[in-house]
C-alpha cells in the first residue's frame, strides 16, 4: 500500500467567483450541490484524527495538508484557525506538517496573513496572467473581473515572502503566452504551476496547449529561469531519472486524497471533470480509516506506474516524463485506459524540453575547437559545467535510497531548486555517488547532502547524517566536529548538533575567482595521493597568498587561460605534503584541482594550468566519445616511463599543451622539450586509428595549436639539451 502524504481539505464548498473554467462547479460532477457549505468542527476533528492515525501507522515524517475549496477563505478566520489548530494538535510530536492554502486571493487581508504567519501556512494564489487573460474566466457572478483586486492582495502577500508559495495559472490558448508569463513573473512568485484546463476525450479541449507552453518555456529559459515552474522542472527531473513534482506528470504513485466538507473521502479532485460522482469512494472520515481509502480500486489504479497505463503510453518514448498525463484527462466513454486527451501537446512539449536540455549540455563545434586548441573560452567551460550538473543529479538519483533524506532533498528541489543546485555544484558530491554505486561508500551521506541543501535553502529540518571520526561534513559548507550522535538540526541557515562545533570551509579568492579550500570532505578524490588533514589558520593563509599570486601570474603571462579557469575552477584541495610534489584532478570531480603545498606562486600557476586541462578534458569526455572504448592497447608517452591507455595519453598530451605554453618565453630548454613531447604524443594519438571522427577532429585541433611552436626559434643549446634528454629517455623506455 502506498500511504497518503498529501491531504486536500475542502473547508468551504462555495466560491465568491463564478469562473467558467472551474472544475468544481462547471463540469460533470455536481456533488457540491449536495454538500454543506462549510466543514463542521466535528468533521475537522475527525479529519485531523484520521490523518494522525495514518501518519502513525506508516511512520510518516512529513505530510502536506492543503486547505482548499471552493474558496477556503470563505470559511472565515476563526474556522480556518480552528482547522489549523486541530491538525497541528493531532500531529504534534509525530511528523512535520506542511500546511498550505490555495485561494483565489480576493479575501486575503492582514488578519488572514497574521493567522498564516502564526500557523506557518503557505499561500498559493490563482492568477491566470495579465488582466485580459485573468478576467477572461475569473469573474464575479455579475460579470466583473477580479484581476485588479487579486493584484492588490498579492502585493500584501509579497510583503511576507516566507508565506508566498506561488501562483497557479490555468492555461488558455486564447491568451498571449508571453503576456501571461510576464504578468506572472512580475508578481515575483517562488513557483508557478501551469494547469491544463480540465477536459476528457468526451469533452475535449481545443488544440494548441503544447505550443503555448513551449513559448512560455523558451521565454523562461531565455530569462534565466527566474522562478521555479513545476511543469518544466518535472519534465527535466523525470528526463534525468528523477522524481516528478506534480500529479499531472510522471509515473510515481499518487499519494493524494481529498476530504470534502461533509467528511467524504474523494479521489483526486480534478476527476470531477470526468463524470458525475467520478471522485467518490463511498467512504468517509467518521467510519473509515485512510488505510481503507488507500485500498479503493480508484486510488490503487493511480498507483500502478507504467503497468496502469494504456498500451500506447507504455510504448511511448516520453512515458517516464508524461506518465499518461493527469488521470482525469484520460477518460473516454467509461474508461481511463487511454492516453491523455492532451497527448499530442504533452508529447510536443516534453520532446521540446528534452531537446533544449540536451542543447544546454552541448558544446558548439566552435567551442569544442577552442578547447582543443588549449585554453578554451569561459562559455565552453560553462557548457561543460552545465553537463556536469546533470551528471551529478543523475548520479545522486541513482545513488539515493528512499527515506527521510531523499524526501527532504526532493522537497528542497521543489521549493528551492537553486539551493540544491548550489550544493550539487560541489565536485565531490559526484565522487561520493560514484563510490556509493561501486559499493565502497554507504547511503548515509545522502543525509549530509540534504542537510547542506537545507542550510542553503534556509529550510528547517532534522536529519540523520554520516559521521566520520566525530565529524559530519556538509558538502561545500563545512563540518560539525565533535559530534556525539548522528542527528543534525538545521534552522535559519545554520546546522547544529549536540555538543558539536562548526568548522566552516574556507575560501580562496583572487581577481574575481572564488574557490573552496577543501580540507574537510571525506570523499575528496585525489587519485593515489592522500589529502591533507584540516589546515591550521596559518597554513590556510599561506594558501591564500600563493593562490592570489598564482592567479596574478596567469593573468600577467597567460591571460587567455584565466576566463576558463574562472568559469570552471570551484575547489582547491591541499594534498598531504608528505607526497613531495604532486597534483591531480579526478574525472568524477569536475571543477576540483588537488595539489601539494606549492613552494611559490609560479609553481601553483603551472599546476593550476596543468590540472585544469584535465578538468576540461574530463568534462569533454563525459559528454562525447573521442575514442573507441574498446581500445585496449597501451601507448608510451614521451614524458613517462610506463605505457598508458589511450585515454591517459590523450589526457597527458592535452595537459602538456598548457605546460608547454607555460614554459614558452620562460625557459627555452623546458619549452623545447615540452613542445616536442606534445607534438610526438599528438602524432601517436592520430596514428592509433581508434579515435572517433570527433576525437580525430579534437586531436587535430591540438596539433594545430602546437604546430606554430615547433617553428619558434630557441637557443641552439636549449634545443640540443632537449634532444639529448629525449634520446636518453627513449633509450631507457622505448
Ligand atoms: S505523450 Fe501521450 S502516449 Fe506518451 S505517455 Fe503521454 S499521453 Fe501517453
XYZ file of C-alpha atoms and ligand atoms in Angstrom:
742
model
C 0.000 0.000 0.000
C 1.277 3.474 -0.860
C 0.477 5.761 2.091
C -1.053 9.167 1.521
C 1.223 12.148 2.115
C -0.989 14.909 0.713
C -4.387 15.723 2.117
C -6.688 18.253 0.484
C -9.262 19.548 2.959
C -12.315 21.161 1.397
C -13.018 23.591 4.193
C -15.618 25.553 2.204
C -17.527 24.287 -0.815
C -18.702 27.574 -2.362
C -16.812 30.307 -4.170
C -17.102 34.080 -4.453
C -16.172 33.890 -8.138
C -18.045 32.217 -10.965
C -15.135 31.138 -13.179
C -16.460 29.426 -16.259
C -13.491 27.018 -16.399
C -13.835 25.798 -12.807
C -13.861 22.008 -12.459
C -15.832 22.142 -9.213
C -18.940 23.894 -10.483
C -18.811 23.846 -14.260
C -18.073 20.198 -15.030
C -19.853 16.866 -14.977
C -19.710 16.278 -11.236
C -22.322 18.345 -9.407
C -21.844 16.800 -5.965
C -21.076 20.255 -4.476
C -24.796 20.954 -4.517
C -25.363 18.135 -2.003
C -22.628 19.097 0.461
C -22.565 21.518 3.407
C -21.027 24.879 2.651
C -18.513 24.748 5.489
C -16.625 21.865 7.033
C -18.045 21.455 10.538
C -15.847 21.359 13.642
C -16.731 17.702 14.113
C -15.648 16.864 10.558
C -12.435 18.827 11.060
C -11.712 16.879 14.253
C -12.337 13.511 12.566
C -10.221 14.519 9.563
C -7.316 15.514 11.808
C -7.644 12.262 13.734
C -7.632 10.170 10.532
C -4.552 11.952 9.213
C -2.716 11.490 12.531
C -3.717 7.815 12.627
C -2.329 7.340 9.114
C 0.901 9.191 9.960
C 1.493 6.939 12.967
C 0.681 3.663 11.259
C 3.073 4.453 8.366
C 5.692 6.331 10.448
C 5.486 9.269 8.029
C 7.988 12.031 8.752
C 6.150 14.762 6.821
C 2.716 15.381 5.344
C 1.198 18.208 3.350
C -2.283 19.454 4.174
C -3.876 21.871 1.711
C -6.845 23.978 2.785
C -8.970 24.140 -0.327
C -12.448 24.827 -1.613
C -14.479 26.273 -3.311
C -12.793 29.258 -1.824
C -11.258 28.312 1.554
C -11.087 31.872 2.869
C -14.916 31.999 2.776
C -14.758 29.644 5.770
C -13.707 32.663 7.844
C -10.742 33.473 10.033
C -11.996 31.609 13.124
C -12.866 28.430 11.269
C -9.511 28.325 9.473
C -7.733 28.944 12.758
C -9.658 26.051 14.292
C -8.757 23.796 11.346
C -5.057 24.677 11.560
C -5.025 24.140 15.321
C -6.865 20.828 15.106
C -4.398 19.444 12.576
C -1.420 20.892 14.396
C -2.568 19.336 17.680
C -3.320 15.954 16.119
C 0.132 15.738 14.505
C 2.144 17.239 17.370
C 5.221 15.170 18.086
C 4.620 12.773 15.185
C 5.756 14.408 11.938
C 6.452 17.700 10.188
C 3.371 19.479 8.890
C 3.464 21.386 5.617
C 0.243 23.405 5.816
C -0.942 25.329 2.770
C -3.930 27.194 1.470
C -4.941 27.546 -2.190
C -7.045 30.633 -2.673
C -8.314 32.991 -5.362
C -6.782 35.672 -3.122
C -9.731 38.030 -3.077
C -10.304 37.863 0.684
C -6.665 37.827 1.694
C -6.068 40.517 4.312
C -3.738 41.244 7.199
C -5.873 39.226 9.623
C -5.538 36.150 7.452
C -1.835 36.785 6.856
C -1.268 37.156 10.625
C -3.040 33.859 11.140
C -0.985 32.163 8.420
C 2.146 33.653 9.942
C 1.260 32.241 13.346
C 0.367 28.815 11.993
C 3.080 28.582 9.312
C 0.554 28.327 6.455
C 1.949 28.928 2.962
C -0.311 30.635 0.460
C -0.821 29.734 -3.206
C -2.914 32.152 -5.284
C -4.704 31.598 -8.586
C -3.684 34.119 -11.231
C -4.197 33.429 -14.927
C -1.835 36.165 -16.152
C -2.431 39.732 -17.279
C -5.830 41.418 -16.907
C -7.151 40.182 -20.267
C -6.147 36.609 -19.525
C -7.276 36.566 -15.909
C -10.604 38.279 -16.441
C -11.418 36.090 -19.426
C -12.651 33.486 -16.922
C -12.096 34.648 -13.355
C -15.175 36.827 -12.955
C -17.731 37.528 -10.291
C -21.275 36.261 -10.893
C -22.225 39.766 -12.104
C -19.551 39.647 -14.799
C -16.951 41.918 -13.158
C -13.326 40.856 -13.486
C -11.238 40.078 -10.390
C -7.750 40.898 -11.698
C -7.202 44.269 -10.009
C -8.298 43.015 -6.630
C -6.063 39.927 -6.821
C -3.032 42.070 -7.678
C -3.724 44.256 -4.637
C -3.868 41.178 -2.404
C -0.721 39.740 -3.963
C 1.119 42.962 -3.089
C 0.232 42.279 0.575
C 1.397 38.673 0.280
C 4.690 39.689 -1.339
C 5.482 41.745 1.761
C 5.603 38.420 3.624
C 7.663 36.389 1.155
C 8.104 33.472 3.558
C 4.331 32.835 3.287
C 4.239 33.109 -0.513
C 4.060 29.600 -2.006
C 3.437 30.670 -5.600
C 0.860 31.168 -8.337
C -1.499 28.738 -10.054
C -2.263 29.613 -13.651
C -4.829 27.814 -15.778
C -3.724 27.678 -19.394
C -5.995 29.097 -22.047
C -4.507 29.180 -25.539
C -6.670 32.212 -26.354
C -4.329 34.202 -24.087
C -0.968 35.510 -25.265
C 1.568 33.159 -23.623
C 4.280 35.810 -23.303
C 1.916 38.394 -21.817
C 0.761 35.748 -19.334
C 4.338 34.773 -18.493
C 5.397 38.376 -17.986
C 2.401 39.133 -15.792
C 3.136 36.114 -13.607
C 6.877 36.865 -13.393
C 6.048 40.446 -12.333
C 4.488 39.059 -9.156
C 7.879 37.519 -8.216
C 6.427 34.145 -7.255
C 8.797 31.482 -5.907
C 6.953 28.989 -8.128
C 4.362 28.897 -10.876
C 2.040 25.967 -11.553
C 0.598 25.875 -15.046
C -2.583 23.807 -15.041
C -4.182 22.445 -18.194
C -7.908 23.072 -18.370
C -9.796 20.011 -17.291
C -11.036 18.048 -20.246
C -11.644 14.457 -21.343
C -11.926 12.627 -24.664
C -15.698 13.020 -24.251
C -15.319 16.762 -23.713
C -12.030 17.601 -25.472
C -10.115 20.866 -25.224
C -9.119 22.872 -28.265
C -5.654 22.383 -29.713
C -2.500 24.411 -29.092
C -1.669 23.914 -25.398
C 1.698 22.329 -26.330
C 2.788 25.270 -28.473
C 1.517 27.716 -25.857
C 3.608 26.084 -23.132
C 6.644 25.833 -25.425
C 6.508 29.598 -25.983
C 6.441 30.127 -22.210
C 9.231 27.590 -21.662
C 11.532 29.232 -24.213
C 10.994 32.655 -22.675
C 11.512 31.275 -19.159
C 14.826 29.690 -20.213
C 15.899 32.880 -22.017
C 15.155 34.843 -18.818
C 17.425 32.553 -16.816
C 14.527 30.729 -15.079
C 13.634 33.485 -12.594
C 11.234 31.220 -10.667
C 10.514 27.525 -10.401
C 7.909 26.244 -12.869
C 6.655 22.911 -11.629
C 5.647 21.561 -15.044
C 9.004 22.297 -16.694
C 11.055 21.316 -13.663
C 9.197 17.996 -13.544
C 9.899 17.249 -17.191
C 13.590 17.989 -16.676
C 13.752 15.971 -13.484
C 11.982 12.915 -14.914
C 14.067 13.134 -18.095
C 17.148 12.684 -15.908
C 15.622 9.809 -13.968
C 14.483 11.992 -11.059
C 11.064 12.366 -9.478
C 8.084 14.255 -10.856
C 6.839 17.145 -8.763
C 3.236 17.066 -9.924
C 0.319 14.642 -10.171
C -0.106 15.855 -13.737
C 3.039 14.103 -14.994
C 5.265 11.127 -14.297
C 4.917 7.544 -13.211
C 5.010 7.959 -9.460
C 2.107 6.536 -7.490
C -0.473 9.076 -6.443
C -0.317 9.850 -2.711
C -3.108 12.434 -2.561
C -6.588 12.175 -1.093
C -9.376 14.740 -0.760
C -11.677 15.194 2.234
C -14.893 17.006 1.343
C -16.832 19.410 3.596
C -19.132 16.558 4.667
C -16.187 14.306 5.577
C -16.418 12.141 2.450
C -13.116 10.861 1.125
C -12.669 11.531 -2.545
C -10.049 10.760 -5.125
C -8.127 13.486 -6.900
C -10.393 16.486 -7.191
C -9.957 17.037 -10.900
C -11.831 13.767 -11.567
C -14.929 15.921 -11.254
C -14.329 16.751 -14.911
C -14.935 13.101 -15.942
C -18.484 12.226 -14.876
C -20.903 12.916 -12.048
C -19.681 11.075 -8.967
C -16.323 10.143 -10.513
C -14.151 11.045 -7.490
C -16.406 9.314 -4.945
C -15.067 6.462 -2.821
C -18.191 5.806 -0.720
C -16.004 6.178 2.402
C -15.834 8.952 4.996
C -13.778 10.132 7.961
C -16.417 9.070 10.511
C -16.426 5.398 9.643
C -13.257 4.651 7.687
C -9.511 4.909 8.089
C -7.229 6.282 5.389
C -5.750 2.793 5.021
C -9.172 1.636 3.848
C -9.278 4.516 1.353
C -5.810 3.589 0.066
C -7.204 0.183 -0.951
C -10.029 1.699 -3.002
C -9.705 0.468 -6.621
C -9.774 4.029 -7.980
C -6.815 5.008 -5.781
C -4.896 1.792 -6.482
C -5.391 2.354 -10.225
C -3.375 5.587 -9.938
C -0.530 3.824 -8.175
C 0.313 1.132 -10.711
C 3.001 3.103 -12.547
C 3.580 2.144 -16.165
C 1.534 -1.065 -15.807
C -1.576 1.015 -15.202
C -1.228 2.926 -18.487
C -2.749 2.372 -21.917
C -0.655 0.305 -24.353
C 0.077 3.429 -26.416
C 1.547 5.127 -23.364
C 3.549 2.063 -22.334
C 5.344 2.182 -25.690
C 5.716 5.965 -25.721
C 9.283 7.385 -25.784
C 8.429 10.084 -23.221
C 6.396 7.936 -20.846
C 8.810 8.437 -17.896
C 8.119 12.159 -18.048
C 4.482 12.111 -19.119
C 3.101 9.073 -17.311
C -0.040 9.336 -19.429
C -0.779 12.831 -18.138
C -3.274 13.742 -15.436
C -5.549 10.784 -14.687
C -8.909 12.505 -15.383
C -7.664 13.683 -18.774
C -7.550 10.030 -19.913
C -11.304 9.482 -19.516
C -13.242 8.229 -22.528
C -16.622 6.503 -22.588
C -16.409 4.948 -19.147
C -12.692 4.082 -19.144
C -9.419 5.681 -18.057
C -7.277 3.202 -20.069
C -6.405 5.805 -22.710
C -3.636 8.290 -23.371
C -4.297 11.813 -22.176
C -6.645 13.935 -24.250
C -3.627 16.310 -24.211
C -1.356 13.548 -25.606
C -0.210 15.472 -28.687
C 0.517 18.578 -26.594
C 2.405 16.675 -23.926
C 4.475 14.774 -26.466
C 5.403 18.002 -28.228
C 6.227 19.882 -25.032
C 8.281 17.079 -23.469
C 10.215 16.486 -26.686
C 10.951 20.204 -26.917
C 12.082 20.480 -23.287
C 14.288 17.410 -23.643
C 15.826 18.786 -26.815
C 16.577 22.035 -25.054
C 18.008 20.139 -22.112
C 20.406 18.353 -24.440
C 21.371 21.555 -26.183
C 22.339 23.233 -22.920
C 24.863 20.454 -22.449
C 26.105 20.577 -25.972
C 29.194 22.467 -26.852
C 29.071 24.163 -30.165
C 31.680 22.861 -32.573
C 33.399 26.253 -32.300
C 33.606 25.850 -28.508
C 34.962 22.326 -28.861
C 37.562 23.718 -31.262
C 38.549 26.382 -28.716
C 39.005 23.700 -26.077
C 41.051 21.501 -28.421
C 43.421 24.379 -29.043
C 44.238 24.619 -25.334
C 42.645 27.100 -23.024
C 39.022 27.277 -24.275
C 36.556 30.060 -23.569
C 34.506 30.761 -20.438
C 31.353 29.868 -22.415
C 32.790 26.493 -23.414
C 33.687 25.683 -19.811
C 30.272 26.895 -18.626
C 28.672 24.452 -21.087
C 30.854 21.675 -19.657
C 29.801 22.681 -16.141
C 26.102 22.531 -17.174
C 26.665 19.000 -18.426
C 28.312 18.104 -15.132
C 25.355 19.483 -13.174
C 23.130 16.991 -14.988
C 25.554 14.142 -14.409
C 25.719 14.910 -10.697
C 21.934 14.903 -10.436
C 21.758 11.648 -12.302
C 24.459 10.097 -10.118
C 22.691 11.350 -6.990
C 19.372 9.916 -8.157
C 20.973 6.540 -8.811
C 22.890 6.526 -5.529
C 19.985 7.667 -3.357
C 17.851 5.392 -1.227
C 14.245 6.209 -0.354
C 13.885 7.702 3.104
C 13.801 10.975 5.013
C 16.983 12.388 3.401
C 15.690 11.781 -0.102
C 12.322 13.254 0.745
C 13.979 16.327 2.231
C 16.098 16.694 -0.898
C 13.184 16.333 -3.300
C 11.189 18.824 -1.213
C 14.043 21.326 -1.371
C 14.407 20.676 -5.086
C 10.749 21.560 -5.462
C 10.758 24.665 -3.286
C 14.346 25.902 -3.595
C 15.882 24.377 -6.733
C 18.764 26.875 -6.750
C 19.810 25.778 -3.248
C 20.068 22.137 -4.241
C 21.886 23.088 -7.438
C 24.438 25.030 -5.369
C 25.136 22.016 -3.164
C 25.385 19.718 -6.171
C 27.975 22.094 -7.624
C 30.411 20.776 -5.056
C 32.658 18.440 -7.073
C 32.954 15.644 -4.554
C 29.192 15.006 -4.343
C 29.549 13.022 -7.555
C 32.683 11.348 -6.166
C 30.562 10.058 -3.254
C 27.771 8.931 -5.608
C 30.261 7.047 -7.796
C 31.717 5.310 -4.736
C 28.256 4.536 -3.435
C 27.326 2.925 -6.758
C 30.567 0.947 -6.684
C 29.672 -0.276 -3.187
C 32.599 1.452 -1.442
C 30.524 4.122 0.314
C 27.320 3.878 2.324
C 23.994 5.628 1.747
C 24.023 7.717 4.953
C 25.960 10.568 3.316
C 22.754 11.454 1.458
C 21.710 12.956 4.813
C 24.786 15.225 4.749
C 23.873 16.405 1.244
C 20.271 17.015 2.350
C 21.461 18.917 5.432
C 23.714 21.127 3.267
C 20.790 21.803 0.923
C 18.538 22.656 3.907
C 21.147 25.104 5.251
C 21.494 26.723 1.825
C 17.726 26.912 1.331
C 17.062 28.247 4.846
C 14.752 25.298 5.497
C 14.144 23.885 8.991
C 14.934 20.182 9.256
C 16.249 17.398 11.455
C 18.207 14.776 9.642
C 20.434 11.756 10.319
C 23.876 12.166 8.745
C 27.058 10.206 8.194
C 29.625 10.918 10.901
C 33.294 10.064 10.435
C 35.793 10.447 13.246
C 33.252 12.564 15.087
C 32.696 14.933 12.160
C 29.733 15.375 9.830
C 30.679 17.124 6.618
C 28.061 19.197 4.789
C 29.311 19.437 1.198
C 30.552 22.845 0.176
C 29.800 24.401 3.580
C 31.855 22.904 6.387
C 31.772 20.272 9.102
C 30.228 19.779 12.516
C 33.077 18.411 14.588
C 32.985 16.710 17.975
C 29.622 15.025 17.204
C 28.355 12.613 19.823
C 25.443 11.346 17.723
C 24.283 11.396 14.115
C 21.382 13.845 14.269
C 21.808 17.312 12.749
C 19.299 20.137 13.210
C 19.060 22.839 10.572
C 17.363 26.125 11.284
C 17.725 29.651 9.963
C 20.550 28.742 7.581
C 22.656 27.080 10.319
C 23.411 23.484 11.201
C 23.825 22.311 14.784
C 24.286 19.064 16.640
C 24.585 18.042 20.261
C 27.980 19.194 21.581
C 29.367 19.863 18.087
C 31.421 22.807 16.823
C 31.091 24.270 13.340
C 34.230 24.299 11.171
C 33.481 26.290 8.009
C 35.022 25.500 4.681
C 37.461 28.293 3.912
C 37.509 30.140 0.589
C 40.374 31.384 -1.561
C 39.762 34.499 -3.611
C 41.652 36.395 -6.272
C 40.718 38.511 -9.297
C 37.048 37.518 -9.286
C 37.833 33.853 -8.684
C 36.361 32.319 -5.545
C 37.130 28.681 -4.778
C 36.722 26.393 -1.780
C 39.884 25.397 0.071
C 38.720 21.832 0.556
C 40.351 20.218 3.573
C 37.270 18.568 5.124
C 35.335 16.494 2.587
C 35.705 12.777 3.368
C 35.080 11.951 -0.301
C 37.685 14.256 -1.826
C 39.104 12.148 -4.613
C 42.802 12.788 -5.207
C 43.752 9.602 -7.064
C 46.612 7.872 -5.267
C 47.528 10.890 -3.160
C 46.481 11.418 0.416
C 44.568 14.661 1.010
C 45.992 16.929 3.697
C 44.127 16.951 7.017
C 42.366 20.149 8.199
C 44.777 23.070 7.781
C 45.667 25.425 10.572
C 44.645 29.039 10.086
C 48.280 29.939 9.372
C 48.614 27.322 6.643
C 45.330 28.377 5.109
C 46.643 31.958 4.983
C 49.718 30.749 3.086
C 47.435 29.014 0.562
C 45.515 32.263 0.108
C 48.741 34.153 -0.538
C 50.022 31.545 -3.037
C 46.644 31.357 -4.777
C 46.397 35.118 -5.224
C 49.971 35.128 -6.521
C 49.296 32.252 -8.940
C 46.228 33.963 -10.377
C 48.310 37.115 -10.878
C 50.949 35.087 -12.730
C 48.328 33.546 -15.010
C 46.680 36.900 -15.628
C 50.017 38.531 -16.435
C 51.627 35.801 -18.528
C 48.765 33.592 -19.777
C 45.618 35.754 -19.743
C 43.857 33.560 -22.306
C 43.663 30.752 -19.702
C 42.047 32.821 -16.989
C 38.396 33.126 -18.211
C 38.017 29.351 -18.437
C 39.611 28.829 -15.017
C 37.332 31.495 -13.583
C 34.309 29.763 -15.139
C 35.156 26.238 -14.040
C 37.530 26.036 -11.075
C 35.487 25.702 -7.875
C 37.722 23.835 -5.461
C 41.374 23.603 -4.491
C 42.239 20.582 -2.397
C 45.536 20.517 -0.480
C 47.406 17.210 -0.632
C 49.487 15.811 2.190
C 52.941 17.468 1.936
C 54.485 14.025 2.552
C 53.780 13.276 -1.150
C 56.557 15.723 -2.119
C 55.408 17.479 -5.286
C 52.147 16.048 -6.597
C 48.891 17.212 -8.137
C 45.761 15.612 -9.551
C 42.268 16.183 -10.978
C 39.678 13.404 -10.775
C 37.268 12.756 -13.662
C 34.264 12.489 -11.297
C 35.135 15.739 -9.507
C 34.770 18.370 -12.224
C 35.991 21.751 -11.001
C 38.406 20.439 -8.365
C 42.210 20.511 -8.515
C 44.346 18.894 -5.810
C 47.970 19.763 -5.153
C 50.660 19.577 -2.504
C 51.559 22.949 -0.950
C 53.360 24.857 -3.718
C 56.695 26.466 -2.847
C 55.747 29.659 -4.690
C 53.069 31.345 -6.781
C 54.731 30.447 -10.127
C 54.659 26.739 -9.295
C 50.997 26.925 -8.299
C 50.207 28.795 -11.537
C 51.815 25.961 -13.524
C 49.963 23.303 -11.503
C 46.622 25.067 -11.923
C 47.055 25.453 -15.680
C 48.198 21.835 -15.981
C 45.466 20.247 -13.829
C 42.688 22.425 -15.183
C 43.436 20.911 -18.591
C 42.486 17.526 -17.076
C 39.328 19.058 -15.601
C 38.252 20.375 -19.015
C 39.097 17.219 -20.927
C 37.290 15.115 -18.309
C 34.217 17.281 -18.894
C 34.503 16.787 -22.669
C 34.936 13.020 -22.288
C 31.838 12.877 -20.082
C 29.826 14.313 -22.970
C 31.472 12.872 -26.070
C 33.158 9.695 -27.242
C 36.551 10.802 -28.538
C 37.924 7.266 -28.955
C 36.740 3.697 -29.242
C 36.105 2.493 -25.686
C 37.232 -0.995 -26.720
C 40.795 0.236 -27.366
C 42.904 -1.906 -25.024
C 46.444 -1.188 -26.260
C 48.959 0.739 -24.173
C 50.981 3.648 -25.587
C 54.262 5.203 -24.495
C 54.124 8.881 -23.669
C 57.421 10.743 -24.213
C 57.311 12.069 -20.632
C 56.561 8.858 -18.747
C 58.316 5.637 -18.031
C 55.239 3.381 -18.118
C 52.923 2.787 -21.096
C 49.449 4.300 -20.787
C 45.962 3.528 -22.080
C 44.845 5.783 -24.931
C 42.804 7.984 -22.573
C 45.889 8.502 -20.387
C 47.959 9.535 -23.402
C 45.222 11.909 -24.543
C 44.946 13.439 -21.072
C 48.731 13.819 -20.825
C 49.052 15.394 -24.264
C 46.230 17.810 -23.553
C 47.775 18.838 -20.220
C 51.128 19.261 -21.998
C 49.623 21.899 -24.264
C 49.243 24.192 -21.243
C 52.560 23.123 -19.725
C 54.383 23.896 -22.986
C 52.655 27.250 -23.163
C 53.676 27.966 -19.580
C 57.392 27.418 -20.310
C 57.258 29.317 -23.592
C 59.108 32.574 -23.051
C 60.154 31.401 -19.593
C 62.626 28.578 -20.020
C 63.877 27.719 -23.544
C 65.053 24.261 -22.576
C 61.769 23.271 -20.866
C 59.831 24.772 -23.785
C 61.869 22.882 -26.410
C 61.428 19.626 -24.559
C 57.674 20.018 -23.912
C 56.760 21.126 -27.442
C 58.489 18.133 -28.967
C 56.924 15.744 -26.436
C 53.461 17.183 -27.021
C 53.814 17.010 -30.810
C 55.015 13.427 -30.611
C 52.107 12.375 -28.369
C 49.633 14.074 -30.703
C 51.004 12.120 -33.666
C 50.773 8.869 -31.680
C 47.137 9.617 -30.937
C 46.309 10.451 -34.543
C 48.086 7.302 -35.723
C 46.329 4.993 -33.246
C 43.392 4.507 -35.604
C 40.875 4.291 -32.759
C 39.880 7.936 -32.396
C 36.274 8.632 -33.315
C 35.756 11.241 -36.073
C 35.045 13.793 -33.322
C 38.145 12.630 -31.416
C 40.280 12.925 -34.549
C 38.998 16.477 -35.072
C 39.736 17.325 -31.435
C 43.312 15.993 -31.596
C 43.819 17.722 -34.940
C 42.936 20.930 -33.085
C 45.647 20.109 -30.555
C 48.093 19.550 -33.403
C 47.213 22.927 -34.897
C 47.933 24.562 -31.522
C 51.368 23.003 -31.117
C 52.485 23.320 -34.771
C 53.477 27.031 -34.691
C 55.511 26.448 -31.527
C 57.658 23.921 -33.394
C 58.811 26.733 -35.681
C 59.642 29.138 -32.876
C 63.394 29.652 -32.590
C 65.064 28.676 -29.315
C 68.760 28.937 -28.430
C 70.711 26.075 -30.024
C 71.960 24.928 -26.663
C 68.427 24.533 -25.343
C 67.318 22.558 -28.407
C 70.373 20.297 -28.193
C 69.774 19.689 -24.484
C 66.122 18.856 -25.111
C 67.010 16.414 -27.902
C 69.668 14.741 -25.790
C 67.296 14.298 -22.909
C 64.600 12.879 -25.169
C 67.062 10.451 -26.760
C 68.157 9.282 -23.325
C 64.527 8.801 -22.303
C 63.815 6.852 -25.467
C 66.903 4.699 -24.878
C 65.657 3.831 -21.440
C 61.910 3.401 -22.059
C 61.482 2.815 -25.778
S 2.635 11.565 -24.566
Fe 0.696 10.553 -24.977
S 1.253 8.403 -25.394
Fe 3.014 9.364 -24.401
S 2.725 8.849 -22.243
Fe 1.813 10.892 -22.607
S -0.344 10.530 -23.004
Fe 0.733 8.562 -23.221
